[in-house]
């Protein structure tokens, strides 16, 4: 089993920045794909970014390219999502997730989830 705990959410004005953290524990996540998703009420969870823990390969949703940066710290078993130039449309609950497969594309492809952290961007 893999346990994931997100932190770092909050309220920020448009144009501001936040850094989300996702601490992992339990099974070693070497070889896993770690992803960030977000969700607003009434909508499905939306892919934001992912990183392959071993290779460091990254992928981003078009909506966040150039503004968000995902990274990992092997020593701390933690992944991060640096969010800059935030917009009101970035508002939502942000979830950290882990998948056995790099090809994981939707929330259904991920095996483990954190509890989520709220991000609210005011205009």
Tab-separated table of N, CA and C in Angstrom:
chain	number	residue	atom	x	y	z
A	1	UNK	N	0.838	-1.199	0.000
A	1	UNK	CA	0.000	0.000	0.000
A	1	UNK	C	0.874	1.250	0.000
A	2	UNK	N	0.351	2.285	-0.617
A	2	UNK	CA	1.008	3.586	-0.636
A	2	UNK	C	0.070	4.598	0.014
A	3	UNK	N	0.586	5.346	0.962
A	3	UNK	CA	-0.195	6.418	1.578
A	3	UNK	C	0.310	7.763	1.049
A	4	UNK	N	-0.642	8.638	0.772
A	4	UNK	CA	-0.332	9.956	0.211
A	4	UNK	C	-1.019	11.023	1.043
A	5	UNK	N	-0.267	12.058	1.409
A	5	UNK	CA	-0.833	13.148	2.192
A	5	UNK	C	-0.451	14.477	1.548
A	6	UNK	N	-1.466	15.212	1.082
A	6	UNK	CA	-1.235	16.512	0.448
A	6	UNK	C	-1.256	17.629	1.481
A	7	UNK	N	-0.569	18.702	1.154
A	7	UNK	CA	-0.600	19.913	1.969
A	7	UNK	C	-0.228	21.091	1.087
A	8	UNK	N	-0.483	22.296	1.592
A	8	UNK	CA	-0.046	23.493	0.896
A	8	UNK	C	-1.137	24.279	0.210
A	9	UNK	N	-2.356	23.777	0.244
A	9	UNK	CA	-3.436	24.525	-0.380
A	9	UNK	C	-3.785	25.775	0.407
A	10	UNK	N	-4.644	26.597	-0.181
A	10	UNK	CA	-5.055	27.821	0.499
A	10	UNK	C	-5.755	28.768	-0.439
A	11	UNK	N	-5.922	29.995	0.039
A	11	UNK	CA	-6.569	31.061	-0.723
A	11	UNK	C	-5.504	32.016	-1.224
A	12	UNK	N	-5.557	32.324	-2.507
A	12	UNK	CA	-4.566	33.214	-3.102
A	12	UNK	C	-5.255	34.075	-4.156
A	13	UNK	N	-4.735	35.263	-4.372
A	13	UNK	CA	-5.289	36.131	-5.404
A	13	UNK	C	-4.782	35.705	-6.780
A	14	UNK	N	-5.546	36.036	-7.785
A	14	UNK	CA	-5.125	35.747	-9.153
A	14	UNK	C	-3.753	36.360	-9.409
A	15	UNK	N	-2.905	35.592	-10.086
A	15	UNK	CA	-1.541	36.023	-10.339
A	15	UNK	C	-0.554	35.555	-9.280
A	16	UNK	N	-1.058	35.047	-8.186
A	16	UNK	CA	-0.210	34.585	-7.102
A	16	UNK	C	0.303	33.174	-7.308
A	17	UNK	N	0.985	32.667	-6.277
A	17	UNK	CA	1.622	31.348	-6.356
A	17	UNK	C	1.309	30.528	-5.106
A	18	UNK	N	1.332	29.227	-5.289
A	18	UNK	CA	1.238	28.267	-4.186
A	18	UNK	C	2.109	27.067	-4.535
A	19	UNK	N	2.599	26.385	-3.509
A	19	UNK	CA	3.315	25.132	-3.721
A	19	UNK	C	2.622	24.039	-2.924
A	20	UNK	N	2.171	23.039	-3.630
A	20	UNK	CA	1.563	21.885	-2.997
A	20	UNK	C	2.617	20.798	-2.772
A	21	UNK	N	2.445	20.079	-1.677
A	21	UNK	CA	3.322	18.955	-1.375
A	21	UNK	C	2.492	17.688	-1.233
A	22	UNK	N	3.118	16.564	-1.568
A	22	UNK	CA	2.483	15.259	-1.393
A	22	UNK	C	3.526	14.318	-0.800
A	23	UNK	N	3.358	14.022	0.470
A	23	UNK	CA	4.276	13.124	1.150
A	23	UNK	C	3.812	11.682	0.975
A	24	UNK	N	4.744	10.818	0.595
A	24	UNK	CA	4.417	9.405	0.394
A	24	UNK	C	4.983	8.571	1.532
A	25	UNK	N	4.298	7.482	1.839
A	25	UNK	CA	4.779	6.544	2.847
A	25	UNK	C	4.220	5.164	2.523
A	26	UNK	N	4.712	4.176	3.267
A	26	UNK	CA	4.301	2.806	2.994
A	26	UNK	C	5.238	2.190	1.976
A	27	UNK	N	4.702	1.674	0.897
A	27	UNK	CA	5.512	1.052	-0.139
A	27	UNK	C	6.396	2.087	-0.843
A	28	UNK	N	7.607	1.674	-1.191
A	28	UNK	CA	8.518	2.532	-1.951
A	28	UNK	C	7.891	2.842	-3.311
A	29	UNK	N	7.889	4.131	-3.692
A	29	UNK	CA	7.246	4.535	-4.939
A	29	UNK	C	8.210	4.606	-6.117
A	30	UNK	N	9.412	4.078	-5.942
A	30	UNK	CA	10.352	4.014	-7.066
A	30	UNK	C	9.710	3.214	-8.202
A	31	UNK	N	9.679	3.805	-9.390
A	31	UNK	CA	9.052	3.150	-10.531
A	31	UNK	C	7.595	3.521	-10.736
A	32	UNK	N	7.003	4.172	-9.768
A	32	UNK	CA	5.616	4.617	-9.900
A	32	UNK	C	5.563	5.915	-10.705
A	33	UNK	N	4.372	6.198	-11.213
A	33	UNK	CA	4.040	7.508	-11.761
A	33	UNK	C	3.211	8.248	-10.725
A	34	UNK	N	3.654	9.451	-10.404
A	34	UNK	CA	2.935	10.281	-9.444
A	34	UNK	C	2.208	11.385	-10.214
A	35	UNK	N	0.950	11.556	-9.902
A	35	UNK	CA	0.158	12.537	-10.627
A	35	UNK	C	-0.532	13.531	-9.708
A	36	UNK	N	-0.849	14.686	-10.270
A	36	UNK	CA	-1.711	15.662	-9.614
A	36	UNK	C	-2.981	15.807	-10.450
A	37	UNK	N	-4.103	15.796	-9.758
A	37	UNK	CA	-5.400	16.018	-10.375
A	37	UNK	C	-6.104	17.131	-9.606
A	38	UNK	N	-7.119	17.708	-10.231
A	38	UNK	CA	-7.954	18.677	-9.529
A	38	UNK	C	-9.406	18.414	-9.874
A	39	UNK	N	-10.261	18.851	-8.945
A	39	UNK	CA	-11.683	18.601	-9.120
A	39	UNK	C	-12.496	19.745	-8.567
A	40	UNK	N	-13.523	20.120	-9.307
A	40	UNK	CA	-14.508	21.086	-8.833
A	40	UNK	C	-15.845	20.370	-8.735
A	41	UNK	N	-16.745	20.872	-7.900
A	41	UNK	CA	-18.035	20.186	-7.726
A	41	UNK	C	-18.772	19.996	-9.049
A	42	UNK	N	-19.274	18.783	-9.233
A	42	UNK	CA	-20.052	18.484	-10.418
A	42	UNK	C	-19.251	18.055	-11.624
A	43	UNK	N	-17.927	18.037	-11.487
A	43	UNK	CA	-17.076	17.648	-12.620
A	43	UNK	C	-16.159	16.504	-12.228
A	44	UNK	N	-15.688	15.787	-13.236
A	44	UNK	CA	-14.733	14.707	-12.992
A	44	UNK	C	-13.376	15.278	-12.591
A	45	UNK	N	-12.575	14.437	-11.980
A	45	UNK	CA	-11.211	14.851	-11.668
A	45	UNK	C	-10.438	15.069	-12.962
A	46	UNK	N	-9.709	16.172	-13.002
A	46	UNK	CA	-8.997	16.606	-14.199
A	46	UNK	C	-7.498	16.430	-13.992
A	47	UNK	N	-6.846	15.809	-14.970
A	47	UNK	CA	-5.401	15.647	-14.920
A	47	UNK	C	-4.709	17.003	-14.964
A	48	UNK	N	-3.674	17.150	-14.125
A	48	UNK	CA	-2.909	18.390	-14.093
A	48	UNK	C	-1.458	18.144	-14.530
A	49	UNK	N	-0.803	17.172	-13.875
A	49	UNK	CA	0.604	16.906	-14.170
A	49	UNK	C	0.971	15.535	-13.645
A	50	UNK	N	2.064	14.976	-14.180
A	50	UNK	CA	2.571	13.713	-13.664
A	50	UNK	C	4.076	13.652	-13.822
A	51	UNK	N	4.695	12.802	-13.007
A	51	UNK	CA	6.133	12.600	-13.058
A	51	UNK	C	6.429	11.128	-12.822
A	52	UNK	N	7.375	10.596	-13.575
A	52	UNK	CA	7.828	9.225	-13.330
A	52	UNK	C	8.894	9.302	-12.251
A	53	UNK	N	8.665	8.588	-11.167
A	53	UNK	CA	9.528	8.763	-10.006
A	53	UNK	C	10.988	8.447	-10.317
A	54	UNK	N	11.229	7.412	-11.105
A	54	UNK	CA	12.598	6.973	-11.358
A	54	UNK	C	13.302	7.857	-12.383
A	55	UNK	N	12.667	8.095	-13.515
A	55	UNK	CA	13.327	8.820	-14.598
A	55	UNK	C	13.176	10.330	-14.487
A	56	UNK	N	12.146	10.770	-13.763
A	56	UNK	CA	11.895	12.203	-13.678
A	56	UNK	C	11.148	12.762	-14.872
A	57	UNK	N	10.727	11.920	-15.788
A	57	UNK	CA	9.973	12.371	-16.954
A	57	UNK	C	8.681	13.043	-16.507
A	58	UNK	N	8.373	14.163	-17.164
A	58	UNK	CA	7.230	14.986	-16.778
A	58	UNK	C	6.216	15.098	-17.915
A	59	UNK	N	4.974	15.344	-17.534
A	59	UNK	CA	3.931	15.674	-18.504
A	59	UNK	C	2.933	16.594	-17.826
A	60	UNK	N	2.390	17.542	-18.613
A	60	UNK	CA	1.467	18.532	-18.063
A	60	UNK	C	0.225	18.646	-18.930
A	61	UNK	N	-0.871	19.017	-18.299
A	61	UNK	CA	-2.061	19.383	-19.048
A	61	UNK	C	-1.802	20.709	-19.756
A	62	UNK	N	-2.425	20.882	-20.908
A	62	UNK	CA	-2.215	22.116	-21.680
A	62	UNK	C	-2.572	23.358	-20.873
A	63	UNK	N	-3.579	23.247	-20.038
A	63	UNK	CA	-4.077	24.407	-19.293
A	63	UNK	C	-3.074	24.948	-18.287
A	64	UNK	N	-2.086	24.137	-17.909
A	64	UNK	CA	-1.148	24.566	-16.873
A	64	UNK	C	0.289	24.670	-17.373
A	65	UNK	N	0.530	24.294	-18.611
A	65	UNK	CA	1.896	24.355	-19.155
A	65	UNK	C	2.442	25.765	-19.069
A	66	UNK	N	3.682	25.862	-18.624
A	66	UNK	CA	4.327	27.162	-18.501
A	66	UNK	C	4.031	27.876	-17.195
A	67	UNK	N	3.052	27.375	-16.434
A	67	UNK	CA	2.700	28.011	-15.155
A	67	UNK	C	2.965	27.081	-13.963
A	68	UNK	N	2.745	25.793	-14.151
A	68	UNK	CA	2.925	24.820	-13.071
A	68	UNK	C	4.181	23.988	-13.326
A	69	UNK	N	4.847	23.633	-12.238
A	69	UNK	CA	6.022	22.774	-12.333
A	69	UNK	C	5.926	21.682	-11.280
A	70	UNK	N	6.029	20.447	-11.733
A	70	UNK	CA	6.016	19.314	-10.808
A	70	UNK	C	7.436	18.822	-10.607
A	71	UNK	N	7.736	18.404	-9.377
A	71	UNK	CA	9.064	17.903	-9.070
A	71	UNK	C	8.977	16.860	-7.963
A	72	UNK	N	10.083	16.203	-7.699
A	72	UNK	CA	10.102	15.222	-6.612
A	72	UNK	C	11.409	15.331	-5.860
A	73	UNK	N	11.356	14.940	-4.584
A	73	UNK	CA	12.529	14.900	-3.720
A	73	UNK	C	12.663	13.470	-3.221
A	74	UNK	N	13.634	12.753	-3.761
A	74	UNK	CA	13.789	11.340	-3.399
A	74	UNK	C	14.068	11.164	-1.915
A	75	UNK	N	14.882	12.040	-1.356
A	75	UNK	CA	15.265	11.895	0.045
A	75	UNK	C	14.073	12.076	0.983
A	76	UNK	N	13.128	12.927	0.577
A	76	UNK	CA	11.963	13.195	1.422
A	76	UNK	C	10.742	12.398	1.009
A	77	UNK	N	10.864	11.597	-0.062
A	77	UNK	CA	9.722	10.819	-0.564
A	77	UNK	C	8.510	11.707	-0.785
A	78	UNK	N	8.753	12.851	-1.381
A	78	UNK	CA	7.719	13.869	-1.547
A	78	UNK	C	7.727	14.397	-2.976
A	79	UNK	N	6.530	14.625	-3.509
A	79	UNK	CA	6.400	15.328	-4.781
A	79	UNK	C	5.773	16.685	-4.531
A	80	UNK	N	6.062	17.601	-5.439
A	80	UNK	CA	5.605	18.974	-5.291
A	80	UNK	C	4.909	19.437	-6.571
A	81	UNK	N	4.058	20.426	-6.409
A	81	UNK	CA	3.469	21.110	-7.549
A	81	UNK	C	3.582	22.604	-7.279
A	82	UNK	N	4.519	23.238	-7.975
A	82	UNK	CA	4.671	24.684	-7.879
A	82	UNK	C	3.715	25.322	-8.870
A	83	UNK	N	2.821	26.157	-8.361
A	83	UNK	CA	1.790	26.768	-9.192
A	83	UNK	C	1.995	28.278	-9.200
A	84	UNK	N	2.308	28.820	-10.373
A	84	UNK	CA	2.521	30.257	-10.537
A	84	UNK	C	1.461	30.843	-11.454
A	85	UNK	N	1.349	32.157	-11.430
A	85	UNK	CA	0.387	32.866	-12.284
A	85	UNK	C	-1.000	32.228	-12.188
A	86	UNK	N	-1.430	32.008	-10.984
A	86	UNK	CA	-2.695	31.315	-10.766
A	86	UNK	C	-3.878	32.134	-11.282
A	87	UNK	N	-4.869	31.392	-11.767
A	87	UNK	CA	-6.091	31.983	-12.299
A	87	UNK	C	-7.293	31.447	-11.520
A	88	UNK	N	-8.405	32.178	-11.536
A	88	UNK	CA	-9.610	31.662	-10.861
A	88	UNK	C	-10.013	30.272	-11.351
A	89	UNK	N	-9.767	29.973	-12.618
A	89	UNK	CA	-10.096	28.645	-13.153
A	89	UNK	C	-9.248	27.533	-12.548
A	90	UNK	N	-8.186	27.881	-11.843
A	90	UNK	CA	-7.364	26.864	-11.187
A	90	UNK	C	-7.958	26.422	-9.848
A	91	UNK	N	-9.021	27.063	-9.428
A	91	UNK	CA	-9.670	26.714	-8.174
A	91	UNK	C	-10.183	25.285	-8.195
A	92	UNK	N	-9.989	24.585	-7.082
A	92	UNK	CA	-10.488	23.220	-6.964
A	92	UNK	C	-9.796	22.492	-5.832
A	93	UNK	N	-10.199	21.245	-5.631
A	93	UNK	CA	-9.499	20.373	-4.696
A	93	UNK	C	-8.429	19.642	-5.487
A	94	UNK	N	-7.203	19.750	-5.025
A	94	UNK	CA	-6.071	19.127	-5.704
A	94	UNK	C	-5.711	17.820	-5.003
A	95	UNK	N	-5.618	16.769	-5.808
A	95	UNK	CA	-5.320	15.439	-5.310
A	95	UNK	C	-3.991	14.934	-5.848
A	96	UNK	N	-3.274	14.270	-5.003
A	96	UNK	CA	-2.067	13.550	-5.381
A	96	UNK	C	-2.447	12.083	-5.584
A	97	UNK	N	-1.842	11.441	-6.575
A	97	UNK	CA	-2.184	10.056	-6.875
A	97	UNK	C	-0.953	9.302	-7.360
A	98	UNK	N	-1.000	7.981	-7.242
A	98	UNK	CA	0.100	7.127	-7.676
A	98	UNK	C	-0.427	6.013	-8.570
A	99	UNK	N	0.318	5.757	-9.638
A	99	UNK	CA	-0.062	4.717	-10.588
A	99	UNK	C	1.112	3.801	-10.860
A	100	UNK	N	0.805	2.557	-11.198
A	100	UNK	CA	1.853	1.606	-11.571
A	100	UNK	C	2.376	1.881	-12.979
A	101	UNK	N	1.632	2.668	-13.777
A	101	UNK	CA	1.942	2.801	-15.192
A	101	UNK	C	2.188	4.245	-15.606
A	102	UNK	N	3.219	4.511	-16.405
A	102	UNK	CA	3.469	5.844	-16.943
A	102	UNK	C	2.335	6.268	-17.882
A	103	UNK	N	1.743	5.305	-18.574
A	103	UNK	CA	0.694	5.624	-19.538
A	103	UNK	C	-0.612	6.056	-18.874
A	104	UNK	N	-0.647	6.031	-17.556
A	104	UNK	CA	-1.861	6.442	-16.842
A	104	UNK	C	-2.297	7.813	-17.314
A	105	UNK	N	-3.555	7.887	-17.781
A	105	UNK	CA	-4.021	9.129	-18.391
A	105	UNK	C	-5.183	9.761	-17.642
A	106	UNK	N	-6.040	8.945	-17.063
A	106	UNK	CA	-7.208	9.473	-16.361
A	106	UNK	C	-7.177	9.002	-14.916
A	107	UNK	N	-8.087	9.530	-14.130
A	107	UNK	CA	-8.117	9.179	-12.709
A	107	UNK	C	-8.344	7.679	-12.504
A	108	UNK	N	-9.003	7.033	-13.440
A	108	UNK	CA	-9.272	5.604	-13.300
A	108	UNK	C	-8.012	4.765	-13.392
A	109	UNK	N	-6.946	5.347	-13.935
A	109	UNK	CA	-5.693	4.613	-14.124
A	109	UNK	C	-4.798	4.656	-12.894
A	110	UNK	N	-5.189	5.440	-11.877
A	110	UNK	CA	-4.366	5.602	-10.693
A	110	UNK	C	-4.857	4.707	-9.563
A	111	UNK	N	-3.904	4.192	-8.806
A	111	UNK	CA	-4.191	3.152	-7.828
A	111	UNK	C	-4.326	3.668	-6.399
A	112	UNK	N	-3.647	4.764	-6.093
A	112	UNK	CA	-3.663	5.299	-4.730
A	112	UNK	C	-3.933	6.800	-4.793
A	113	UNK	N	-4.642	7.295	-3.778
A	113	UNK	CA	-5.039	8.699	-3.744
A	113	UNK	C	-4.847	9.289	-2.362
A	114	UNK	N	-4.525	10.585	-2.344
A	114	UNK	CA	-4.535	11.319	-1.104
A	114	UNK	C	-5.917	11.873	-0.831
A	115	UNK	N	-6.023	12.623	0.252
A	115	UNK	CA	-7.328	13.127	0.677
A	115	UNK	C	-7.689	14.447	0.015
A	116	UNK	N	-6.724	15.104	-0.622
A	116	UNK	CA	-6.966	16.354	-1.322
A	116	UNK	C	-6.688	17.573	-0.481
A	117	UNK	N	-6.375	18.668	-1.168
A	117	UNK	CA	-6.161	19.950	-0.512
A	117	UNK	C	-6.822	21.033	-1.363
A	118	UNK	N	-7.526	21.948	-0.699
A	118	UNK	CA	-8.309	22.954	-1.409
A	118	UNK	C	-7.427	24.113	-1.859
A	119	UNK	N	-7.575	24.484	-3.113
A	119	UNK	CA	-6.925	25.684	-3.664
A	119	UNK	C	-8.033	26.608	-4.164
A	120	UNK	N	-8.030	27.835	-3.675
A	120	UNK	CA	-9.017	28.821	-4.101
A	120	UNK	C	-8.282	30.055	-4.606
A	121	UNK	N	-8.573	30.425	-5.848
A	121	UNK	CA	-7.950	31.592	-6.457
A	121	UNK	C	-9.020	32.649	-6.660
A	122	UNK	N	-8.854	33.774	-6.006
A	122	UNK	CA	-9.840	34.845	-6.108
A	122	UNK	C	-9.462	35.810	-7.221
A	123	UNK	N	-10.485	36.393	-7.825
A	123	UNK	CA	-10.242	37.319	-8.943
A	123	UNK	C	-10.079	38.743	-8.464
